[in-house]
PDB file of C-alpha atoms in Angstrom:
ATOM      1  CA  MET A1453      14.243 -11.431 -13.594  1.00  0.00           C
ATOM      2  CA  ASP A1454      13.778 -10.531  -9.896  1.00  0.00           C
ATOM      3  CA  GLN A1455      13.478 -13.708  -7.786  1.00  0.00           C
ATOM      4  CA  PRO A1456      13.289 -12.413  -4.187  1.00  0.00           C
ATOM      5  CA  LEU A1457      12.159 -15.782  -2.780  1.00  0.00           C
ATOM      6  CA  SER A1458      14.834 -17.775  -4.625  1.00  0.00           C
ATOM      7  CA  GLY A1459      16.001 -20.744  -2.526  1.00  0.00           C
ATOM      8  CA  LYS A1460      13.135 -20.406  -0.050  1.00  0.00           C
ATOM      9  CA  ARG A1461      11.024 -23.502   0.679  1.00  0.00           C
ATOM     10  CA  ILE A1462       7.500 -22.607   1.742  1.00  0.00           C
ATOM     11  CA  VAL A1463       4.700 -24.900   2.896  1.00  0.00           C
ATOM     12  CA  VAL A1464       1.168 -23.910   1.835  1.00  0.00           C
ATOM     13  CA  THR A1465      -1.542 -25.421   4.050  1.00  0.00           C
ATOM     14  CA  ARG A1466      -4.546 -24.005   2.162  1.00  0.00           C
ATOM     15  CA  PRO A1467      -7.328 -26.355   0.950  1.00  0.00           C
ATOM     16  CA  ALA A1468      -6.613 -28.195  -2.305  1.00  0.00           C
ATOM     17  CA  GLY A1469      -9.038 -26.180  -4.433  1.00  0.00           C
ATOM     18  CA  GLN A1470      -7.773 -22.815  -3.181  1.00  0.00           C
ATOM     19  CA  ALA A1471      -3.992 -23.165  -3.035  1.00  0.00           C
ATOM     20  CA  ALA A1472      -3.032 -22.770  -6.719  1.00  0.00           C
ATOM     21  CA  PRO A1473      -3.041 -18.926  -6.972  1.00  0.00           C
ATOM     22  CA  PHE A1474      -1.014 -18.623  -3.739  1.00  0.00           C
ATOM     23  CA  ILE A1475       1.479 -21.251  -4.927  1.00  0.00           C
ATOM     24  CA  GLY A1476       1.729 -19.459  -8.281  1.00  0.00           C
ATOM     25  CA  LYS A1477       2.677 -16.180  -6.573  1.00  0.00           C
ATOM     26  CA  ILE A1478       5.362 -17.878  -4.452  1.00  0.00           C
ATOM     27  CA  GLU A1479       6.845 -19.622  -7.496  1.00  0.00           C
ATOM     28  CA  LYS A1480       6.744 -16.434  -9.590  1.00  0.00           C
ATOM     29  CA  ALA A1481       8.891 -14.815  -6.872  1.00  0.00           C
ATOM     30  CA  GLY A1482      11.362 -17.721  -7.144  1.00  0.00           C
ATOM     31  CA  GLY A1483      10.289 -19.751  -4.108  1.00  0.00           C
ATOM     32  CA  THR A1484       9.545 -23.481  -3.947  1.00  0.00           C
ATOM     33  CA  ALA A1485       6.040 -24.181  -2.647  1.00  0.00           C
ATOM     34  CA  TYR A1486       4.892 -27.450  -1.066  1.00  0.00           C
ATOM     35  CA  ALA A1487       1.118 -27.977  -0.980  1.00  0.00           C
ATOM     36  CA  VAL A1488      -0.087 -29.785   2.140  1.00  0.00           C
ATOM     37  CA  PRO A1489      -3.805 -29.018   2.536  1.00  0.00           C
ATOM     38  CA  LEU A1490      -4.512 -29.282   6.263  1.00  0.00           C
ATOM     39  CA  ILE A1491      -8.210 -28.515   5.883  1.00  0.00           C
ATOM     40  CA  ALA A1492     -10.952 -29.600   3.504  1.00  0.00           C
ATOM     41  CA  PHE A1493     -14.662 -28.784   3.250  1.00  0.00           C
ATOM     42  CA  ARG A1494     -17.929 -30.602   2.626  1.00  0.00           C
ATOM     43  CA  MET A1495     -21.634 -29.790   2.605  1.00  0.00           C
ATOM     44  CA  TYR A1496     -23.305 -29.709   5.997  1.00  0.00           C
ATOM     45  CA  GLU A1497     -26.872 -30.929   6.424  1.00  0.00           C
ATOM     46  CA  ASP A1498     -28.375 -28.529   8.956  1.00  0.00           C
ATOM     47  CA  ILE A1499     -31.662 -29.146  10.771  1.00  0.00           C
ATOM     48  CA  GLN A1500     -32.385 -25.486  10.021  1.00  0.00           C
ATOM     49  CA  ASP A1501     -32.319 -25.964   6.231  1.00  0.00           C
ATOM     50  CA  GLU A1502     -36.079 -26.139   5.795  1.00  0.00           C
ATOM     51  CA  ALA A1503     -36.751 -23.237   8.187  1.00  0.00           C
ATOM     52  CA  VAL A1504     -34.234 -21.028   6.353  1.00  0.00           C
ATOM     53  CA  LEU A1505     -35.759 -21.937   2.996  1.00  0.00           C
ATOM     54  CA  ASN A1506     -39.198 -20.909   4.270  1.00  0.00           C
ATOM     55  CA  GLN A1507     -37.805 -17.539   5.418  1.00  0.00           C
ATOM     56  CA  LEU A1508     -35.378 -16.889   2.563  1.00  0.00           C
ATOM     57  CA  PHE A1509     -37.449 -14.072   1.084  1.00  0.00           C
ATOM     58  CA  THR A1510     -37.827 -12.232   4.427  1.00  0.00           C
ATOM     59  CA  TYR A1511     -34.162 -11.250   4.970  1.00  0.00           C
ATOM     60  CA  ASP A1512     -32.943  -7.757   4.112  1.00  0.00           C
ATOM     61  CA  TRP A1513     -29.248  -8.780   4.158  1.00  0.00           C
ATOM     62  CA  ILE A1514     -27.330 -11.989   3.483  1.00  0.00           C
ATOM     63  CA  ILE A1515     -23.848 -11.698   5.017  1.00  0.00           C
ATOM     64  CA  ILE A1516     -21.150 -14.064   3.753  1.00  0.00           C
ATOM     65  CA  THR A1517     -17.699 -14.210   5.306  1.00  0.00           C
ATOM     66  CA  SER A1518     -15.715 -16.456   2.934  1.00  0.00           C
ATOM     67  CA  LYS A1519     -15.495 -17.913  -0.567  1.00  0.00           C
ATOM     68  CA  ASN A1520     -16.507 -21.298   0.890  1.00  0.00           C
ATOM     69  CA  GLY A1521     -19.561 -19.679   2.398  1.00  0.00           C
ATOM     70  CA  VAL A1522     -20.511 -18.373  -1.051  1.00  0.00           C
ATOM     71  CA  ASP A1523     -20.015 -21.701  -2.849  1.00  0.00           C
ATOM     72  CA  PHE A1524     -21.868 -23.853  -0.309  1.00  0.00           C
ATOM     73  CA  PHE A1525     -24.639 -21.284   0.126  1.00  0.00           C
ATOM     74  CA  MET A1526     -25.203 -21.325  -3.628  1.00  0.00           C
ATOM     75  CA  LYS A1527     -25.210 -25.147  -3.697  1.00  0.00           C
ATOM     76  CA  LYS A1528     -27.756 -25.264  -0.870  1.00  0.00           C
ATOM     77  CA  VAL A1529     -30.031 -22.703  -2.525  1.00  0.00           C
ATOM     78  CA  GLU A1530     -29.799 -24.465  -5.898  1.00  0.00           C
ATOM     79  CA  GLU A1531     -30.606 -27.837  -4.249  1.00  0.00           C
ATOM     80  CA  MET A1532     -33.692 -26.202  -2.754  1.00  0.00           C
ATOM     81  CA  GLY A1533     -34.779 -25.125  -6.219  1.00  0.00           C
ATOM     82  CA  VAL A1534     -34.586 -21.389  -5.483  1.00  0.00           C
ATOM     83  CA  ASP A1535     -33.455 -18.865  -8.106  1.00  0.00           C
ATOM     84  CA  ILE A1536     -31.052 -16.693  -6.113  1.00  0.00           C
ATOM     85  CA  LYS A1537     -31.824 -13.652  -8.270  1.00  0.00           C
ATOM     86  CA  ASP A1538     -35.435 -13.747  -7.026  1.00  0.00           C
ATOM     87  CA  ILE A1539     -34.296 -13.172  -3.428  1.00  0.00           C
ATOM     88  CA  PRO A1540     -34.791  -9.487  -2.468  1.00  0.00           C
ATOM     89  CA  ALA A1541     -31.974  -9.381   0.135  1.00  0.00           C
ATOM     90  CA  LYS A1542     -28.809  -7.360  -0.409  1.00  0.00           C
ATOM     91  CA  PHE A1543     -25.439  -9.085  -0.040  1.00  0.00           C
ATOM     92  CA  ALA A1544     -22.570  -8.119   2.270  1.00  0.00           C
ATOM     93  CA  ALA A1545     -19.157  -9.784   1.960  1.00  0.00           C
ATOM     94  CA  ILE A1546     -16.053  -9.868   4.110  1.00  0.00           C
ATOM     95  CA  GLY A1547     -13.145  -9.295   1.756  1.00  0.00           C
ATOM     96  CA  THR A1548     -12.718  -8.721  -1.952  1.00  0.00           C
ATOM     97  CA  LYS A1549     -12.257 -12.430  -2.718  1.00  0.00           C
ATOM     98  CA  THR A1550     -15.621 -13.251  -1.121  1.00  0.00           C
ATOM     99  CA  ALA A1551     -17.192 -10.374  -3.055  1.00  0.00           C
ATOM    100  CA  GLU A1552     -15.651 -11.602  -6.324  1.00  0.00           C
ATOM    101  CA  SER A1553     -17.085 -15.088  -5.663  1.00  0.00           C
ATOM    102  CA  LEU A1554     -20.578 -13.625  -5.255  1.00  0.00           C
ATOM    103  CA  GLU A1555     -20.155 -11.541  -8.401  1.00  0.00           C
ATOM    104  CA  ARG A1556     -19.193 -14.661 -10.371  1.00  0.00           C
ATOM    105  CA  TYR A1557     -22.689 -15.946  -9.583  1.00  0.00           C
ATOM    106  CA  GLY A1558     -24.108 -12.709 -10.985  1.00  0.00           C
ATOM    107  CA  LEU A1559     -24.840 -11.185  -7.573  1.00  0.00           C
ATOM    108  CA  MET A1560     -24.134  -7.577  -6.626  1.00  0.00           C
ATOM    109  CA  VAL A1561     -22.306  -6.928  -3.355  1.00  0.00           C
ATOM    110  CA  SER A1562     -23.684  -3.894  -1.538  1.00  0.00           C
ATOM    111  CA  TYR A1563     -21.395  -3.791   1.509  1.00  0.00           C
ATOM    112  CA  ILE A1564     -17.775  -4.714   2.330  1.00  0.00           C
ATOM    113  CA  PRO A1565     -16.086  -3.602   5.589  1.00  0.00           C
ATOM    114  CA  LYS A1566     -12.877  -1.589   5.124  1.00  0.00           C
ATOM    115  CA  ARG A1567     -10.729  -4.326   6.645  1.00  0.00           C
ATOM    116  CA  PHE A1568     -11.454  -7.930   5.805  1.00  0.00           C
ATOM    117  CA  SER A1569     -12.524  -9.445   9.122  1.00  0.00           C
ATOM    118  CA  ALA A1570     -15.634 -10.315  11.101  1.00  0.00           C
ATOM    119  CA  ASP A1571     -14.384  -8.026  13.881  1.00  0.00           C
ATOM    120  CA  ASP A1572     -14.401  -5.036  11.547  1.00  0.00           C
ATOM    121  CA  LEU A1573     -17.902  -5.827  10.303  1.00  0.00           C
ATOM    122  CA  ALA A1574     -19.035  -6.149  13.934  1.00  0.00           C
ATOM    123  CA  LYS A1575     -17.593  -2.673  14.638  1.00  0.00           C
ATOM    124  CA  ASP A1576     -19.482  -1.285  11.637  1.00  0.00           C
ATOM    125  CA  ILE A1577     -22.701  -2.757  13.081  1.00  0.00           C
ATOM    126  CA  GLU A1578     -21.993  -1.378  16.579  1.00  0.00           C
ATOM    127  CA  THR A1579     -21.309   2.130  15.266  1.00  0.00           C
ATOM    128  CA  GLY A1580     -24.366   2.148  12.987  1.00  0.00           C
ATOM    129  CA  ARG A1581     -22.318   2.246   9.798  1.00  0.00           C
ATOM    130  CA  PHE A1582     -23.961  -1.024   8.687  1.00  0.00           C
ATOM    131  CA  VAL A1583     -27.570  -1.534   9.828  1.00  0.00           C
ATOM    132  CA  PRO A1584     -29.191  -4.877   8.915  1.00  0.00           C
ATOM    133  CA  LYS A1585     -32.692  -5.437  10.304  1.00  0.00           C
ATOM    134  CA  ASN A1586     -33.094  -9.139   9.556  1.00  0.00           C
ATOM    135  CA  ALA A1587     -29.916 -10.871   8.381  1.00  0.00           C
ATOM    136  CA  LEU A1588     -28.983 -14.384   7.270  1.00  0.00           C
ATOM    137  CA  ILE A1589     -25.381 -15.480   7.854  1.00  0.00           C
ATOM    138  CA  PRO A1590     -24.431 -18.638   5.885  1.00  0.00           C
ATOM    139  CA  LYS A1591     -21.158 -19.980   7.312  1.00  0.00           C
ATOM    140  CA  GLY A1592     -18.996 -22.949   8.276  1.00  0.00           C
ATOM    141  CA  ASN A1593     -19.394 -25.063  11.398  1.00  0.00           C
ATOM    142  CA  LEU A1594     -16.278 -23.573  13.020  1.00  0.00           C
ATOM    143  CA  ALA A1595     -17.063 -19.911  12.316  1.00  0.00           C
ATOM    144  CA  ARG A1596     -17.604 -17.620  15.272  1.00  0.00           C
ATOM    145  CA  ASP A1597     -21.072 -16.275  16.121  1.00  0.00           C
ATOM    146  CA  LEU A1598     -19.694 -12.722  16.399  1.00  0.00           C
ATOM    147  CA  ILE A1599     -21.634 -11.100  13.551  1.00  0.00           C
ATOM    148  CA  GLY A1600     -24.992 -12.633  14.448  1.00  0.00           C
ATOM    149  CA  GLU A1601     -24.541 -11.835  18.143  1.00  0.00           C
ATOM    150  CA  THR A1602     -23.584  -8.232  17.367  1.00  0.00           C
ATOM    151  CA  ILE A1603     -26.664  -7.755  15.182  1.00  0.00           C
ATOM    152  CA  ARG A1604     -28.943  -9.253  17.842  1.00  0.00           C
ATOM    153  CA  LYS A1605     -27.469  -6.952  20.511  1.00  0.00           C
ATOM    154  CA  THR A1606     -28.710  -3.966  18.486  1.00  0.00           C
ATOM    155  CA  GLY A1607     -32.254  -5.344  18.704  1.00  0.00           C
ATOM    156  CA  ALA A1608     -32.299  -6.515  15.084  1.00  0.00           C
ATOM    157  CA  ALA A1609     -32.732 -10.140  13.960  1.00  0.00           C
ATOM    158  CA  ALA A1610     -30.043 -12.483  12.603  1.00  0.00           C
ATOM    159  CA  ASP A1611     -30.004 -16.192  11.761  1.00  0.00           C
ATOM    160  CA  ASP A1612     -26.747 -18.188  11.576  1.00  0.00           C
ATOM    161  CA  TRP A1613     -26.991 -20.965   8.977  1.00  0.00           C
ATOM    162  CA  ILE A1614     -24.285 -23.652   8.793  1.00  0.00           C
ATOM    163  CA  VAL A1615     -23.853 -24.594   5.127  1.00  0.00           C
ATOM    164  CA  TYR A1616     -20.471 -26.399   5.225  1.00  0.00           C
ATOM    165  CA  GLU A1617     -18.135 -28.141   7.645  1.00  0.00           C
ATOM    166  CA  THR A1618     -14.348 -28.199   7.932  1.00  0.00           C
ATOM    167  CA  TYR A1619     -12.451 -31.454   8.381  1.00  0.00           C
ATOM    168  CA  PHE A1620      -8.840 -32.702   8.404  1.00  0.00           C
ATOM    169  CA  PRO A1621      -7.828 -34.851   5.388  1.00  0.00           C
ATOM    170  CA  GLU A1622      -6.022 -37.649   7.237  1.00  0.00           C
ATOM    171  CA  LYS A1623      -3.843 -38.582   4.250  1.00  0.00           C
ATOM    172  CA  GLU A1624      -1.981 -35.256   4.551  1.00  0.00           C
ATOM    173  CA  LYS A1625      -0.432 -36.152   7.916  1.00  0.00           C
ATOM    174  CA  GLU A1626       2.343 -38.262   6.390  1.00  0.00           C
ATOM    175  CA  ALA A1627       3.081 -35.631   3.746  1.00  0.00           C
ATOM    176  CA  LEU A1628       3.471 -32.964   6.440  1.00  0.00           C
ATOM    177  CA  LEU A1629       5.694 -35.133   8.634  1.00  0.00           C
ATOM    178  CA  HIS A1630       7.876 -36.029   5.631  1.00  0.00           C
ATOM    179  CA  LEU A1631       8.504 -32.329   4.921  1.00  0.00           C
ATOM    180  CA  ILE A1632       9.240 -31.572   8.568  1.00  0.00           C
ATOM    181  CA  ARG A1633      11.689 -34.452   8.868  1.00  0.00           C
ATOM    182  CA  HIS A1634      13.382 -34.496   5.466  1.00  0.00           C
ATOM    183  CA  GLU A1635      13.199 -31.026   3.900  1.00  0.00           C
ATOM    184  CA  GLN A1636      14.772 -27.788   5.084  1.00  0.00           C
ATOM    185  CA  ILE A1637      11.543 -25.784   5.158  1.00  0.00           C
ATOM    186  CA  ASP A1638      11.998 -22.020   5.577  1.00  0.00           C
ATOM    187  CA  MET A1639       8.381 -21.060   6.220  1.00  0.00           C
ATOM    188  CA  TYR A1640       5.015 -22.609   7.051  1.00  0.00           C
ATOM    189  CA  THR A1641       1.951 -20.553   6.119  1.00  0.00           C
ATOM    190  CA  PHE A1642      -1.526 -20.679   7.654  1.00  0.00           C
ATOM    191  CA  THR A1643      -4.709 -19.033   6.430  1.00  0.00           C
ATOM    192  CA  SER A1644      -7.102 -20.328   9.117  1.00  0.00           C
ATOM    193  CA  PRO A1645      -7.081 -21.323  12.801  1.00  0.00           C
ATOM    194  CA  SER A1646      -8.236 -24.842  11.788  1.00  0.00           C
ATOM    195  CA  ALA A1647      -5.064 -25.364   9.746  1.00  0.00           C
ATOM    196  CA  VAL A1648      -2.991 -24.351  12.781  1.00  0.00           C
ATOM    197  CA  ARG A1649      -4.849 -26.817  15.024  1.00  0.00           C
ATOM    198  CA  HIS A1650      -4.429 -29.657  12.518  1.00  0.00           C
ATOM    199  CA  PHE A1651      -0.709 -28.827  12.166  1.00  0.00           C
ATOM    200  CA  ILE A1652      -0.211 -28.982  15.944  1.00  0.00           C
ATOM    201  CA  SER A1653      -2.303 -32.154  16.378  1.00  0.00           C
ATOM    202  CA  THR A1654      -0.150 -33.888  13.728  1.00  0.00           C
ATOM    203  CA  LEU A1655       3.030 -32.880  15.580  1.00  0.00           C
ATOM    204  CA  ASN A1656       1.640 -33.990  18.951  1.00  0.00           C
ATOM    205  CA  GLU A1657       0.455 -37.340  17.606  1.00  0.00           C
ATOM    206  CA  ALA A1658       3.904 -38.022  16.107  1.00  0.00           C
ATOM    207  CA  GLU A1659       5.709 -36.570  19.175  1.00  0.00           C
ATOM    208  CA  GLU A1660       7.467 -34.053  16.910  1.00  0.00           C
ATOM    209  CA  PRO A1661       8.540 -30.660  18.261  1.00  0.00           C
ATOM    210  CA  ILE A1662       7.478 -27.476  16.482  1.00  0.00           C
ATOM    211  CA  PRO A1663       9.978 -27.158  13.602  1.00  0.00           C
ATOM    212  CA  GLU A1664      12.629 -24.448  13.599  1.00  0.00           C
ATOM    213  CA  ALA A1665      11.298 -22.317  10.782  1.00  0.00           C
ATOM    214  CA  ASP A1666       9.457 -19.068  10.125  1.00  0.00           C
ATOM    215  CA  PHE A1667       5.670 -18.975  10.404  1.00  0.00           C
ATOM    216  CA  ALA A1668       3.221 -16.726   8.555  1.00  0.00           C
ATOM    217  CA  CYS A1669      -0.493 -16.194   9.174  1.00  0.00           C
ATOM    218  CA  ILE A1670      -3.331 -14.385   7.447  1.00  0.00           C
ATOM    219  CA  GLY A1671      -5.287 -12.376   9.985  1.00  0.00           C
ATOM    220  CA  PRO A1672      -5.093 -11.805  13.737  1.00  0.00           C
ATOM    221  CA  VAL A1673      -7.437 -14.716  14.612  1.00  0.00           C
ATOM    222  CA  THR A1674      -5.128 -17.248  12.915  1.00  0.00           C
ATOM    223  CA  LYS A1675      -2.077 -15.557  14.447  1.00  0.00           C
ATOM    224  CA  LYS A1676      -3.595 -15.708  17.940  1.00  0.00           C
ATOM    225  CA  GLU A1677      -4.341 -19.434  17.497  1.00  0.00           C
ATOM    226  CA  ALA A1678      -0.730 -20.124  16.426  1.00  0.00           C
ATOM    227  CA  GLU A1679       0.740 -18.121  19.307  1.00  0.00           C
ATOM    228  CA  LYS A1680      -1.443 -20.097  21.729  1.00  0.00           C
ATOM    229  CA  TYR A1681       0.696 -23.157  20.847  1.00  0.00           C
ATOM    230  CA  GLY A1682       3.993 -21.308  21.285  1.00  0.00           C
ATOM    231  CA  MET A1683       4.652 -20.514  17.614  1.00  0.00           C
ATOM    232  CA  THR A1684       6.440 -17.230  16.877  1.00  0.00           C
ATOM    233  CA  ILE A1685       4.767 -15.496  13.934  1.00  0.00           C
ATOM    234  CA  SER A1686       7.148 -13.659  11.613  1.00  0.00           C
ATOM    235  CA  ILE A1687       4.535 -12.379   9.153  1.00  0.00           C
ATOM    236  CA  CYS A1688       0.896 -11.308   9.536  1.00  0.00           C
ATOM    237  CA  PRO A1689      -0.082  -8.738   6.875  1.00  0.00           C
ATOM    238  CA  ASP A1690      -2.455  -5.841   7.586  1.00  0.00           C
ATOM    239  CA  GLU A1691      -4.600  -6.852   4.613  1.00  0.00           C
ATOM    240  CA  TYR A1692      -5.820 -10.422   4.943  1.00  0.00           C
ATOM    241  CA  THR A1693      -5.028 -11.691   1.430  1.00  0.00           C
ATOM    242  CA  THR A1694      -2.454 -14.059  -0.073  1.00  0.00           C
ATOM    243  CA  ASP A1695      -1.204 -11.160  -2.259  1.00  0.00           C
ATOM    244  CA  SER A1696      -0.271  -9.238   0.891  1.00  0.00           C
ATOM    245  CA  LEU A1697       1.174 -12.375   2.468  1.00  0.00           C
ATOM    246  CA  VAL A1698       3.554 -12.912  -0.484  1.00  0.00           C
ATOM    247  CA  SER A1699       4.505  -9.200  -0.515  1.00  0.00           C
ATOM    248  CA  ASP A1700       5.361  -9.382   3.186  1.00  0.00           C
ATOM    249  CA  MET A1701       7.350 -12.606   2.640  1.00  0.00           C
ATOM    250  CA  ILE A1702       9.424 -10.866  -0.026  1.00  0.00           C
ATOM    251  CA  TYR A1703      10.062  -7.873   2.253  1.00  0.00           C
ATOM    252  CA  TYR A1704      10.865 -10.155   5.219  1.00  0.00           C
ATOM    253  CA  TYR A1705      13.469 -12.181   3.364  1.00  0.00           C
ATOM    254  CA  LYS A1706      14.997  -9.116   1.691  1.00  0.00           C
ATOM    255  CA  GLU A1707      15.536  -7.671   5.151  1.00  0.00           C
TER     256      GLU A1707
END
């Protein structure tokens, strides 16, 4: 059986509820994966909640950028006692995983940009490929305002709605430092800029240098954040999925 990642020790910093499929792919390829979730999520109580509820039936598009956005949006709507299938808006999703999450709730996704990033959706809006007139954008507290701002620049309306917040699970600091100090880690992987920031803040707090290892990122935004701190990124796949990340890892270590 082909084991292209045999002997490789790889740290996965994804949130606890989302890491298992990624870890499974690494292990299937023969690698050893260490789960150290550097970010976690919780519901955010927004002062806009009531206003959004009152306007929920006026939007023509609901644009969701992540699986977390889907899950917390659905929780919010359910808490408000709204049947999502009664809402007339169409749904747009960034990425196939986000679309699959919406479909699991029985919702049809009517638009996905070709590449899975907010920048690509913004380009579609600027070029008139995607034309929302009154959009709702449920998102996390750290998400950029790019999509909403781009829509508003066209003269259309868009409301950003924070439905969840990202935080650093403090208990993971010791686990991360133990791996850095006592294991020969080959690669650290990051799937969000927040995970990069929490990684660096842990090192700084403990006065640890950046470890001598390979680093992999999903997406140019995460890569840019890592490079800001002096990390050299060995892998950043063109398609922003863990499948592509594992494929690129295999190719990288074969080379």
